[in-house]
Amino acid sequence: MTEPVRHRFATDITDLELADYQRAVRLVLRHPLITATWPDERALPRVRRFATTLRRDLSEAFGYRLELHGSTARLVRAKDRLDPTHPARSRTGRPFDRRRYAYLALCLAVLGRAGVQITLSELADSVAADAGRISGLGLDPDQGADRRAFVDAVGWLEERGALRLTDGSTSAWATDPGAGEALYDVARDVVVALFRPVRVLQHVDSAEALLDRSLASSGNAERRRSAQVARRTVVESPVVYLSDVDSAVANHLRGAALAADLTRLTGLRLERRAEGVLLVDTVGLSVERFPGTGSVAQVAVLLAVELAERALDPDGRRVRRLTAPDESARQRVLVDQVDAGLPAATFVRLDDEMPAPATAEPDGSAQVPGEIRLPLVTESFLRDAVAEILRRYGSAFGAQWHADPQRLGSEAVALLERFGAVIRVPGGVLVRPLVGRYRSTVAAVRQRAATETLF
């Protein structure tokens, strides 16, 4: 007889409940903050139903802490690296810049000491007073750029239920602060749940201090921590390359236990290749999906096909290979960029004052044994490929993209980079192994009643 499979997670969940439990796990991983209205009214009851098991499994599997207070559920995550691919976004999809993040933090500070209600003008006045004490920041509601950034921060809080509009109109105030007004109820449990730093920020002198640097006291503890790092790296990254992690974590990524654990927890299948692993997201674990819908995502897939064919050099042309940037060096650049905004002598840098990333120019020097060298595809090839895609599938793309192919190509490459398919370097991109999954992909224009789209 075959022995029954022994699971380490969801041990008290029946087979009939397992799919619902996995849905709750994916929900919490995708939305670390869940309220009565965010991301929807059904989310919080789903989490509360499995609260005890979720707390235990998320802690053991990932080193995360799930907190439930009032009408909120908050997943306090341990982070091993900085990730620039998931910024906060406004309601219109605009990524937050430093100014918007600063206003968001100041809004939380004001709401933390506010009463149960506050008007938008009162919130703006309080934030402006605090921002005025930070050189280089400030908030002038009469300035359109400041006002738009402030409204984006308020909208982010409103979406998540920290602020609930009871009277007036935010857009009316945004149009004319002197004439428009809005009144909000303040959800204090949401405000408290939103700000959950892992360390007292007054003691932090670098963003690196917010990353997980827990020390293991024994060999078993070190193995347990490495397994947690491996699991959370897989669920937080579109693809994990073995060359980007240390040897202990790579060993767990190669093992069968990791795949079984993550499938049991999330219901998703782990795909393993010689270069790394990825969790095949068929149900929307990630906020952004690839392949996906929309012109940029469709061009990105078609561009990946072209990159795969170019990198494999089917016509015998010599493709130059360059050393892949070291992941630790790339992390150092990100840490330095974030640290550039830390208060120093009362000065805070804003986006337009930030130094350019210190990216080293790759060269064609002799390969060092054990280093990773990736095919280089030039900017000119990318431009020509996007132009050919627009020519071949022209009816699938709107006139705005035909008028601005450079922007379309740039956004498609940025999407590929976010999903670990390429690395941008001066002069082009380095093609990573993930691109190979899309070689020989065939696309066609599918006719619809009103519109035409790819696939």
Tab-separated table of C-alpha atoms in Angstrom:
chain	number	residue	atom	x	y	z
A	1	MET	CA	0.000	0.000	0.000
A	2	THR	CA	1.113	3.537	-0.673
A	3	GLU	CA	1.743	5.577	2.459
A	4	PRO	CA	-0.453	8.675	2.779
A	5	VAL	CA	1.320	11.944	2.032
A	6	ARG	CA	2.273	13.805	5.191
A	7	HIS	CA	1.766	17.524	4.977
A	8	ARG	CA	3.446	20.102	7.185
A	9	PHE	CA	0.922	22.832	6.513
A	10	ALA	CA	-2.872	23.089	6.611
A	11	THR	CA	-2.873	19.927	8.708
A	12	ASP	CA	-6.244	20.707	10.288
A	13	ILE	CA	-7.920	21.633	6.998
A	14	THR	CA	-10.196	19.021	5.440
A	15	ASP	CA	-10.054	18.151	1.749
A	16	LEU	CA	-13.409	19.866	1.275
A	17	GLU	CA	-12.064	23.091	2.821
A	18	LEU	CA	-8.625	23.043	1.220
A	19	ALA	CA	-9.486	25.071	-1.898
A	20	ASP	CA	-11.124	27.774	0.256
A	21	TYR	CA	-8.118	27.798	2.589
A	22	GLN	CA	-5.674	28.151	-0.314
A	23	ARG	CA	-7.783	31.036	-1.612
A	24	ALA	CA	-7.437	32.717	1.794
A	25	VAL	CA	-3.642	32.189	1.758
A	26	ARG	CA	-3.365	33.753	-1.704
A	27	LEU	CA	-5.609	36.608	-0.614
A	28	VAL	CA	-3.415	37.512	2.359
A	29	LEU	CA	-0.199	37.167	0.360
A	30	ARG	CA	-1.537	39.484	-2.345
A	31	HIS	CA	-3.142	41.992	0.052
A	32	PRO	CA	-1.107	42.348	3.281
A	33	LEU	CA	-3.763	44.789	4.525
A	34	ILE	CA	-7.380	43.642	4.457
A	35	THR	CA	-10.236	45.762	5.792
A	36	ALA	CA	-14.026	45.645	5.768
A	37	THR	CA	-13.987	47.138	2.256
A	38	TRP	CA	-10.496	46.400	0.884
A	39	PRO	CA	-9.946	44.634	-1.448
A	40	ASP	CA	-13.677	43.821	-1.233
A	41	GLU	CA	-16.365	43.077	1.348
A	42	ARG	CA	-15.860	39.290	1.137
A	43	ALA	CA	-12.122	39.276	1.887
A	44	LEU	CA	-12.112	39.784	5.661
A	45	PRO	CA	-14.669	37.014	6.428
A	46	ARG	CA	-12.565	34.606	4.316
A	47	VAL	CA	-9.477	35.373	6.369
A	48	ARG	CA	-11.278	35.243	9.714
A	49	ARG	CA	-12.702	31.822	8.881
A	50	PHE	CA	-9.196	30.305	8.866
A	51	ALA	CA	-7.473	32.791	11.192
A	52	THR	CA	-5.883	30.255	13.572
A	53	THR	CA	-4.445	28.036	10.833
A	54	LEU	CA	-3.354	31.026	8.763
A	55	ARG	CA	-1.423	32.502	11.683
A	56	ARG	CA	0.392	29.240	12.305
A	57	ASP	CA	1.157	28.350	8.675
A	58	LEU	CA	2.212	31.835	7.560
A	59	SER	CA	4.548	32.089	10.537
A	60	GLU	CA	6.095	28.647	10.051
A	61	ALA	CA	6.288	28.736	6.253
A	62	PHE	CA	7.389	32.332	5.668
A	63	GLY	CA	8.241	33.916	9.016
A	64	TYR	CA	5.275	36.297	8.573
A	65	ARG	CA	2.985	37.514	11.363
A	66	LEU	CA	-0.767	37.765	10.791
A	67	GLU	CA	-2.559	40.237	13.065
A	68	LEU	CA	-6.332	40.636	13.272
A	69	HIS	CA	-7.742	43.622	15.147
A	70	GLY	CA	-11.231	45.070	14.820
A	71	SER	CA	-12.148	45.158	11.148
A	72	THR	CA	-8.613	44.669	9.821
A	73	ALA	CA	-6.228	41.846	9.009
A	74	ARG	CA	-2.567	42.815	8.642
A	75	LEU	CA	0.211	40.565	7.382
A	76	VAL	CA	3.533	41.779	8.779
A	77	ARG	CA	6.068	40.401	6.351
A	78	ALA	CA	9.779	39.766	6.694
A	79	LYS	CA	11.655	41.197	3.714
A	80	ASP	CA	14.993	39.877	2.503
A	81	ARG	CA	15.593	42.430	-0.243
A	82	LEU	CA	14.278	45.680	-1.618
A	83	ASP	CA	11.841	45.274	-4.489
A	84	PRO	CA	11.185	48.275	-6.756
A	85	THR	CA	8.571	46.457	-8.860
A	86	HIS	CA	5.522	46.921	-6.583
A	87	PRO	CA	5.110	50.638	-5.851
A	88	ALA	CA	2.014	52.135	-4.300
A	89	ARG	CA	-0.240	53.429	-7.058
A	90	SER	CA	-2.891	56.092	-7.343
A	91	ARG	CA	-6.428	55.338	-8.455
A	92	THR	CA	-5.363	56.131	-12.023
A	93	GLY	CA	-2.403	53.741	-11.846
A	94	ARG	CA	0.306	56.367	-11.333
A	95	PRO	CA	3.259	54.942	-9.330
A	96	PHE	CA	3.998	56.895	-6.163
A	97	ASP	CA	7.119	59.035	-6.153
A	98	ARG	CA	8.964	60.346	-3.087
A	99	ARG	CA	6.600	63.273	-2.667
A	100	ARG	CA	3.517	61.043	-2.642
A	101	TYR	CA	5.113	58.610	-0.202
A	102	ALA	CA	6.056	61.530	2.048
A	103	TYR	CA	2.502	62.901	1.999
A	104	LEU	CA	1.127	59.421	2.714
A	105	ALA	CA	3.383	59.061	5.767
A	106	LEU	CA	2.447	62.522	7.014
A	107	CYS	CA	-1.268	61.792	6.500
A	108	LEU	CA	-0.929	58.695	8.670
A	109	ALA	CA	0.842	60.744	11.344
A	110	VAL	CA	-1.935	63.354	11.331
A	111	LEU	CA	-4.720	60.755	11.351
A	112	GLY	CA	-3.038	58.975	14.240
A	113	ARG	CA	-3.651	61.981	16.469
A	114	ALA	CA	-6.935	63.128	14.880
A	115	GLY	CA	-10.459	62.547	16.142
A	116	VAL	CA	-13.129	60.363	14.600
A	117	GLN	CA	-13.761	62.815	11.755
A	118	ILE	CA	-11.636	65.204	9.743
A	119	THR	CA	-12.189	67.475	6.751
A	120	LEU	CA	-9.914	67.341	3.740
A	121	SER	CA	-8.855	70.958	4.235
A	122	GLU	CA	-7.976	70.257	7.886
A	123	LEU	CA	-5.930	67.249	6.848
A	124	ALA	CA	-4.199	69.302	4.150
A	125	ASP	CA	-3.397	72.126	6.599
A	126	SER	CA	-1.903	69.693	9.149
A	127	VAL	CA	0.139	67.854	6.524
A	128	ALA	CA	1.320	71.189	5.086
A	129	ALA	CA	2.461	72.294	8.551
A	130	ASP	CA	4.479	69.092	9.017
A	131	ALA	CA	5.807	69.122	5.442
A	132	GLY	CA	6.907	72.731	5.858
A	133	ARG	CA	9.330	71.643	8.560
A	134	ILE	CA	11.069	69.305	6.094
A	135	SER	CA	13.376	71.213	3.787
A	136	GLY	CA	12.774	70.326	0.158
A	137	LEU	CA	9.261	68.968	0.722
A	138	GLY	CA	6.490	71.422	1.681
A	139	LEU	CA	2.842	71.333	0.595
A	140	ASP	CA	1.098	74.271	-1.026
A	141	PRO	CA	-2.539	73.417	-1.925
A	142	ASP	CA	-2.517	76.284	-4.415
A	143	GLN	CA	0.192	74.494	-6.415
A	144	GLY	CA	-1.308	71.935	-8.794
A	145	ALA	CA	1.550	69.405	-8.495
A	146	ASP	CA	1.450	69.448	-4.683
A	147	ARG	CA	-2.333	69.211	-4.628
A	148	ARG	CA	-2.418	66.256	-7.028
A	149	ALA	CA	0.229	64.392	-5.040
A	150	PHE	CA	-1.665	65.015	-1.790
A	151	VAL	CA	-4.981	63.851	-3.287
A	152	ASP	CA	-3.284	60.674	-4.558
A	153	ALA	CA	-2.109	59.910	-1.008
A	154	VAL	CA	-5.590	60.595	0.416
A	155	GLY	CA	-7.163	58.439	-2.316
A	156	TRP	CA	-4.842	55.548	-1.425
A	157	LEU	CA	-6.031	55.743	2.190
A	158	GLU	CA	-9.658	56.070	1.128
A	159	GLU	CA	-9.446	52.985	-1.092
A	160	ARG	CA	-8.239	50.892	1.846
A	161	GLY	CA	-10.879	52.143	4.242
A	162	ALA	CA	-8.691	54.304	6.483
A	163	LEU	CA	-10.821	57.275	5.414
A	164	ARG	CA	-14.518	57.042	4.590
A	165	LEU	CA	-16.131	59.927	2.729
A	166	THR	CA	-19.338	61.021	4.478
A	167	ASP	CA	-20.009	64.395	2.865
A	168	GLY	CA	-18.678	66.626	0.137
A	169	SER	CA	-16.375	65.712	-2.716
A	170	THR	CA	-12.639	65.056	-2.901
A	171	SER	CA	-12.577	65.980	-6.586
A	172	ALA	CA	-14.297	69.299	-5.849
A	173	TRP	CA	-11.552	70.189	-3.350
A	174	ALA	CA	-8.872	68.992	-5.803
A	175	THR	CA	-10.346	71.301	-8.455
A	176	ASP	CA	-10.677	74.324	-6.152
A	177	PRO	CA	-9.494	74.037	-2.522
A	178	GLY	CA	-11.113	77.363	-1.721
A	179	ALA	CA	-14.597	76.265	-2.772
A	180	GLY	CA	-14.661	72.465	-2.444
A	181	GLU	CA	-14.637	70.417	0.754
A	182	ALA	CA	-14.886	66.803	1.905
A	183	LEU	CA	-15.638	65.264	5.312
A	184	TYR	CA	-14.184	61.898	6.298
A	185	ASP	CA	-14.747	59.367	9.051
A	186	VAL	CA	-11.377	58.106	10.343
A	187	ALA	CA	-11.110	54.325	10.809
A	188	ARG	CA	-8.566	54.231	13.599
A	189	ASP	CA	-8.058	50.456	13.506
A	190	VAL	CA	-7.053	50.703	9.836
A	191	VAL	CA	-4.712	53.645	10.507
A	192	VAL	CA	-3.005	51.707	13.302
A	193	ALA	CA	-2.736	48.555	11.159
A	194	LEU	CA	-1.191	50.409	8.222
A	195	PHE	CA	1.908	51.566	10.093
A	196	ARG	CA	3.707	48.398	11.234
A	197	PRO	CA	7.486	48.942	10.990
A	198	VAL	CA	9.655	46.048	12.111
A	199	ARG	CA	11.913	48.477	13.968
A	200	VAL	CA	11.574	51.852	15.648
A	201	LEU	CA	12.233	54.201	12.754
A	202	GLN	CA	14.147	56.691	14.885
A	203	HIS	CA	16.771	53.953	15.273
A	204	VAL	CA	17.040	53.230	11.551
A	205	ASP	CA	19.909	54.869	9.682
A	206	SER	CA	19.463	52.856	6.449
A	207	ALA	CA	16.663	51.045	4.635
A	208	GLU	CA	18.802	47.935	4.973
A	209	ALA	CA	17.959	47.882	8.682
A	210	LEU	CA	14.336	47.076	7.781
A	211	LEU	CA	15.325	43.876	5.994
A	212	ASP	CA	15.334	40.490	7.695
A	213	ARG	CA	18.730	39.888	9.291
A	214	SER	CA	17.721	37.379	11.970
A	215	LEU	CA	20.560	35.258	13.270
A	216	ALA	CA	20.196	31.497	13.689
A	217	SER	CA	21.372	29.955	16.946
A	218	SER	CA	21.842	26.398	15.635
A	219	GLY	CA	22.135	24.348	12.481
A	220	ASN	CA	18.447	23.417	12.607
A	221	ALA	CA	17.460	27.056	13.075
A	222	GLU	CA	19.612	28.087	10.125
A	223	ARG	CA	18.033	25.406	7.907
A	224	ARG	CA	14.556	26.520	9.000
A	225	ARG	CA	15.372	30.149	8.219
A	226	SER	CA	16.834	29.253	4.802
A	227	ALA	CA	13.673	27.301	3.991
A	228	GLN	CA	11.542	30.317	4.950
A	229	VAL	CA	13.667	32.622	2.793
A	230	ALA	CA	13.287	30.206	-0.135
A	231	ARG	CA	9.499	30.004	0.226
A	232	ARG	CA	8.928	33.733	0.567
A	233	THR	CA	11.314	34.474	-2.310
A	234	VAL	CA	9.214	32.253	-4.560
A	235	VAL	CA	5.852	33.791	-3.583
A	236	GLU	CA	7.185	37.363	-3.767
A	237	SER	CA	9.122	37.115	-7.058
A	238	PRO	CA	7.863	36.256	-10.552
A	239	VAL	CA	10.904	34.039	-11.087
A	240	VAL	CA	13.808	33.075	-8.825
A	241	TYR	CA	17.199	32.377	-10.387
A	242	LEU	CA	19.508	30.122	-8.413
A	243	SER	CA	22.408	32.440	-9.225
A	244	ASP	CA	20.656	35.298	-7.367
A	245	VAL	CA	20.402	33.534	-3.985
A	246	ASP	CA	22.919	32.041	-1.606
A	247	SER	CA	23.754	28.327	-1.689
A	248	ALA	CA	21.632	27.354	1.342
A	249	VAL	CA	18.516	28.927	-0.166
A	250	ALA	CA	19.316	27.447	-3.592
A	251	ASN	CA	19.437	23.962	-2.047
A	252	HIS	CA	15.891	24.410	-0.733
A	253	LEU	CA	14.751	25.701	-4.123
A	254	ARG	CA	16.052	22.491	-5.721
A	255	GLY	CA	14.367	20.217	-3.172
A	256	ALA	CA	11.017	18.450	-3.573
A	257	ALA	CA	9.729	19.678	-0.197
A	258	LEU	CA	9.514	23.295	-1.361
A	259	ALA	CA	7.206	22.439	-4.261
A	260	ALA	CA	4.980	20.285	-2.060
A	261	ASP	CA	4.768	22.941	0.646
A	262	LEU	CA	3.867	25.790	-1.702
A	263	THR	CA	1.350	23.724	-3.650
A	264	ARG	CA	-0.315	22.709	-0.376
A	265	LEU	CA	-0.449	26.320	0.822
A	266	THR	CA	-1.339	28.190	-2.360
A	267	GLY	CA	-2.791	25.598	-4.720
A	268	LEU	CA	-0.271	26.685	-7.366
A	269	ARG	CA	2.251	24.551	-9.229
A	270	LEU	CA	5.994	25.152	-8.988
A	271	GLU	CA	7.887	25.019	-12.262
A	272	ARG	CA	11.552	24.107	-11.950
A	273	ARG	CA	14.288	24.590	-14.538
A	274	ALA	CA	18.056	24.258	-14.371
A	275	GLU	CA	18.413	28.032	-13.887
A	276	GLY	CA	15.706	28.535	-11.263
A	277	VAL	CA	12.048	28.170	-10.293
A	278	LEU	CA	8.762	30.028	-10.622
A	279	LEU	CA	5.300	29.643	-9.168
A	280	VAL	CA	2.867	29.352	-12.074
A	281	ASP	CA	0.265	31.997	-11.281
A	282	THR	CA	-3.009	30.939	-12.890
A	283	VAL	CA	-5.359	32.563	-10.368
A	284	GLY	CA	-4.007	36.068	-9.769
A	285	LEU	CA	-1.652	35.688	-6.790
A	286	SER	CA	0.327	38.643	-8.130
A	287	VAL	CA	-1.203	42.070	-8.659
A	288	GLU	CA	0.356	42.165	-12.125
A	289	ARG	CA	0.353	39.121	-14.407
A	290	PHE	CA	2.489	38.112	-17.358
A	291	PRO	CA	1.452	37.176	-19.972
A	292	GLY	CA	-1.428	39.566	-19.474
A	293	THR	CA	-3.957	41.713	-21.260
A	294	GLY	CA	-3.453	45.148	-22.721
A	295	SER	CA	-1.228	46.503	-25.458
A	296	VAL	CA	1.947	46.740	-23.350
A	297	ALA	CA	1.642	43.152	-22.072
A	298	GLN	CA	0.914	41.834	-25.568
A	299	VAL	CA	3.912	43.628	-27.060
A	300	ALA	CA	6.047	42.331	-24.177
A	301	VAL	CA	5.174	38.726	-25.054
A	302	LEU	CA	5.881	39.289	-28.733
A	303	LEU	CA	9.118	41.041	-27.840
A	304	ALA	CA	10.082	38.073	-25.636
A	305	VAL	CA	9.642	35.810	-28.667
A	306	GLU	CA	11.973	38.031	-30.696
A	307	LEU	CA	14.500	38.163	-27.850
A	308	ALA	CA	14.486	34.373	-27.529
A	309	GLU	CA	15.121	33.896	-31.225
A	310	ARG	CA	17.864	36.530	-31.200
A	311	ALA	CA	19.573	35.152	-28.089
A	312	LEU	CA	19.658	31.616	-29.490
A	313	ASP	CA	21.224	33.011	-32.671
A	314	PRO	CA	19.528	30.696	-35.198
A	315	ASP	CA	21.236	32.302	-38.208
A	316	GLY	CA	24.742	31.780	-36.892
A	317	ARG	CA	25.325	35.425	-36.008
A	318	ARG	CA	27.597	35.960	-33.046
A	319	VAL	CA	25.641	37.318	-30.095
A	320	ARG	CA	27.741	39.178	-27.584
A	321	ARG	CA	27.494	37.937	-24.007
A	322	LEU	CA	28.158	40.095	-20.966
A	323	THR	CA	28.513	39.373	-17.292
A	324	ALA	CA	25.180	39.688	-15.513
A	325	PRO	CA	25.128	42.435	-12.860
A	326	ASP	CA	25.617	40.997	-9.398
A	327	GLU	CA	22.326	40.894	-7.464
A	328	SER	CA	23.966	42.165	-4.290
A	329	ALA	CA	25.370	45.145	-6.204
A	330	ARG	CA	21.929	45.928	-7.638
A	331	GLN	CA	20.498	45.786	-4.126
A	332	ARG	CA	23.204	48.151	-2.928
A	333	VAL	CA	22.170	50.680	-5.579
A	334	LEU	CA	18.525	50.445	-4.445
A	335	VAL	CA	19.473	50.847	-0.782
A	336	ASP	CA	21.557	53.904	-1.622
A	337	GLN	CA	18.660	55.410	-3.602
A	338	VAL	CA	16.239	54.972	-0.709
A	339	ASP	CA	18.779	56.199	1.839
A	340	ALA	CA	19.252	59.356	-0.234
A	341	GLY	CA	15.819	60.423	1.016
A	342	LEU	CA	16.511	59.924	4.720
A	343	PRO	CA	16.505	63.184	6.715
A	344	ALA	CA	20.063	64.423	6.980
A	345	ALA	CA	20.703	67.915	8.327
A	346	THR	CA	16.959	68.538	7.803
A	347	PHE	CA	17.273	67.940	4.047
A	348	VAL	CA	15.175	65.370	2.112
A	349	ARG	CA	15.822	64.592	-1.538
A	350	LEU	CA	12.861	64.406	-3.912
A	351	ASP	CA	12.642	62.399	-7.129
A	352	ASP	CA	13.932	65.150	-9.389
A	353	GLU	CA	16.983	65.563	-7.150
A	354	MET	CA	17.913	61.893	-6.860
A	355	PRO	CA	21.258	60.798	-8.249
A	356	ALA	CA	21.225	58.412	-11.185
A	357	PRO	CA	21.733	54.731	-10.289
A	358	ALA	CA	25.410	53.871	-10.181
A	359	THR	CA	25.212	51.166	-12.862
A	360	ALA	CA	28.591	49.987	-14.041
A	361	GLU	CA	29.161	49.815	-17.776
A	362	PRO	CA	29.462	46.132	-18.738
A	363	ASP	CA	32.469	45.168	-20.760
A	364	GLY	CA	33.497	42.267	-22.934
A	365	SER	CA	36.333	41.028	-20.774
A	366	ALA	CA	37.239	37.364	-20.472
A	367	GLN	CA	34.779	35.249	-18.529
A	368	VAL	CA	35.614	34.412	-14.931
A	369	PRO	CA	34.911	30.736	-14.097
A	370	GLY	CA	31.464	30.344	-12.513
A	371	GLU	CA	30.141	33.786	-13.493
A	372	ILE	CA	26.908	34.184	-15.423
A	373	ARG	CA	27.138	35.694	-18.893
A	374	LEU	CA	23.941	36.642	-20.707
A	375	PRO	CA	23.206	37.539	-24.353
A	376	LEU	CA	23.126	41.272	-25.045
A	377	VAL	CA	20.365	42.579	-27.297
A	378	THR	CA	20.923	46.137	-28.423
A	379	GLU	CA	18.594	49.118	-28.272
A	380	SER	CA	18.486	49.253	-32.068
A	381	PHE	CA	17.286	45.643	-32.242
A	382	LEU	CA	14.557	46.423	-29.695
A	383	ARG	CA	13.405	49.469	-31.677
A	384	ASP	CA	13.290	47.482	-34.910
A	385	ALA	CA	11.457	44.606	-33.206
A	386	VAL	CA	8.753	46.896	-31.791
A	387	ALA	CA	8.341	48.579	-35.169
A	388	GLU	CA	7.930	45.184	-36.840
A	389	ILE	CA	5.383	44.080	-34.218
A	390	LEU	CA	3.349	47.225	-34.846
A	391	ARG	CA	3.557	46.663	-38.601
A	392	ARG	CA	2.613	42.983	-38.410
A	393	TYR	CA	-0.199	43.307	-35.859
A	394	GLY	CA	-1.103	46.911	-36.525
A	395	SER	CA	-4.880	46.577	-36.168
A	396	ALA	CA	-4.491	45.192	-32.622
A	397	PHE	CA	-2.939	48.378	-31.269
A	398	GLY	CA	-4.424	51.827	-30.862
A	399	ALA	CA	-3.348	54.912	-32.746
A	400	GLN	CA	-1.591	56.327	-29.663
A	401	TRP	CA	0.899	53.446	-29.700
A	402	HIS	CA	1.555	53.748	-33.417
A	403	ALA	CA	2.263	57.427	-32.807
A	404	ASP	CA	4.693	56.694	-29.956
A	405	PRO	CA	6.439	53.336	-30.552
A	406	GLN	CA	9.380	54.368	-28.358
A	407	ARG	CA	7.134	54.664	-25.295
A	408	LEU	CA	5.447	51.343	-26.110
A	409	GLY	CA	8.817	49.612	-26.392
A	410	SER	CA	10.100	51.194	-23.186
A	411	GLU	CA	7.031	50.102	-21.194
A	412	ALA	CA	7.184	46.587	-22.657
A	413	VAL	CA	10.857	46.234	-21.708
A	414	ALA	CA	10.090	47.573	-18.212
A	415	LEU	CA	7.392	44.896	-17.867
A	416	LEU	CA	9.828	42.182	-18.961
A	417	GLU	CA	12.345	43.459	-16.432
A	418	ARG	CA	9.783	43.419	-13.615
A	419	PHE	CA	9.118	39.764	-14.371
A	420	GLY	CA	12.779	38.763	-14.432
A	421	ALA	CA	13.012	38.226	-18.194
A	422	VAL	CA	15.646	40.866	-18.962
A	423	ILE	CA	18.099	43.191	-17.241
A	424	ARG	CA	18.446	46.680	-18.619
A	425	VAL	CA	22.036	47.793	-19.144
A	426	PRO	CA	23.553	50.706	-21.053
A	427	GLY	CA	23.003	50.055	-24.753
A	428	GLY	CA	20.301	47.402	-24.480
A	429	VAL	CA	19.132	44.492	-22.356
A	430	LEU	CA	20.618	41.231	-21.136
A	431	VAL	CA	18.329	38.307	-21.901
A	432	ARG	CA	17.612	36.028	-18.921
A	433	PRO	CA	16.604	32.333	-19.172
A	434	LEU	CA	12.882	33.012	-18.560
A	435	VAL	CA	12.638	34.368	-22.105
A	436	GLY	CA	13.218	30.845	-23.402
A	437	ARG	CA	9.694	29.857	-22.302
A	438	TYR	CA	8.273	32.039	-25.080
A	439	ARG	CA	10.384	30.818	-27.973
A	440	SER	CA	8.290	29.721	-30.945
A	441	THR	CA	5.151	31.291	-29.466
A	442	VAL	CA	2.699	32.059	-32.280
A	443	ALA	CA	0.295	35.001	-32.094
A	444	ALA	CA	-2.607	35.948	-34.298
A	445	VAL	CA	-5.073	38.811	-34.460
A	446	ARG	CA	-8.435	37.659	-33.141
A	447	GLN	CA	-11.383	39.469	-34.632
A	448	ARG	CA	-14.059	40.811	-32.309
A	449	ALA	CA	-17.328	42.584	-32.893
A	450	ALA	CA	-16.074	46.036	-31.887
A	451	THR	CA	-12.337	45.732	-31.320
A	452	GLU	CA	-9.374	43.639	-32.354
A	453	THR	CA	-6.868	42.284	-29.873
A	454	LEU	CA	-3.974	39.872	-29.857
A	455	PHE	CA	-4.536	36.287	-28.779
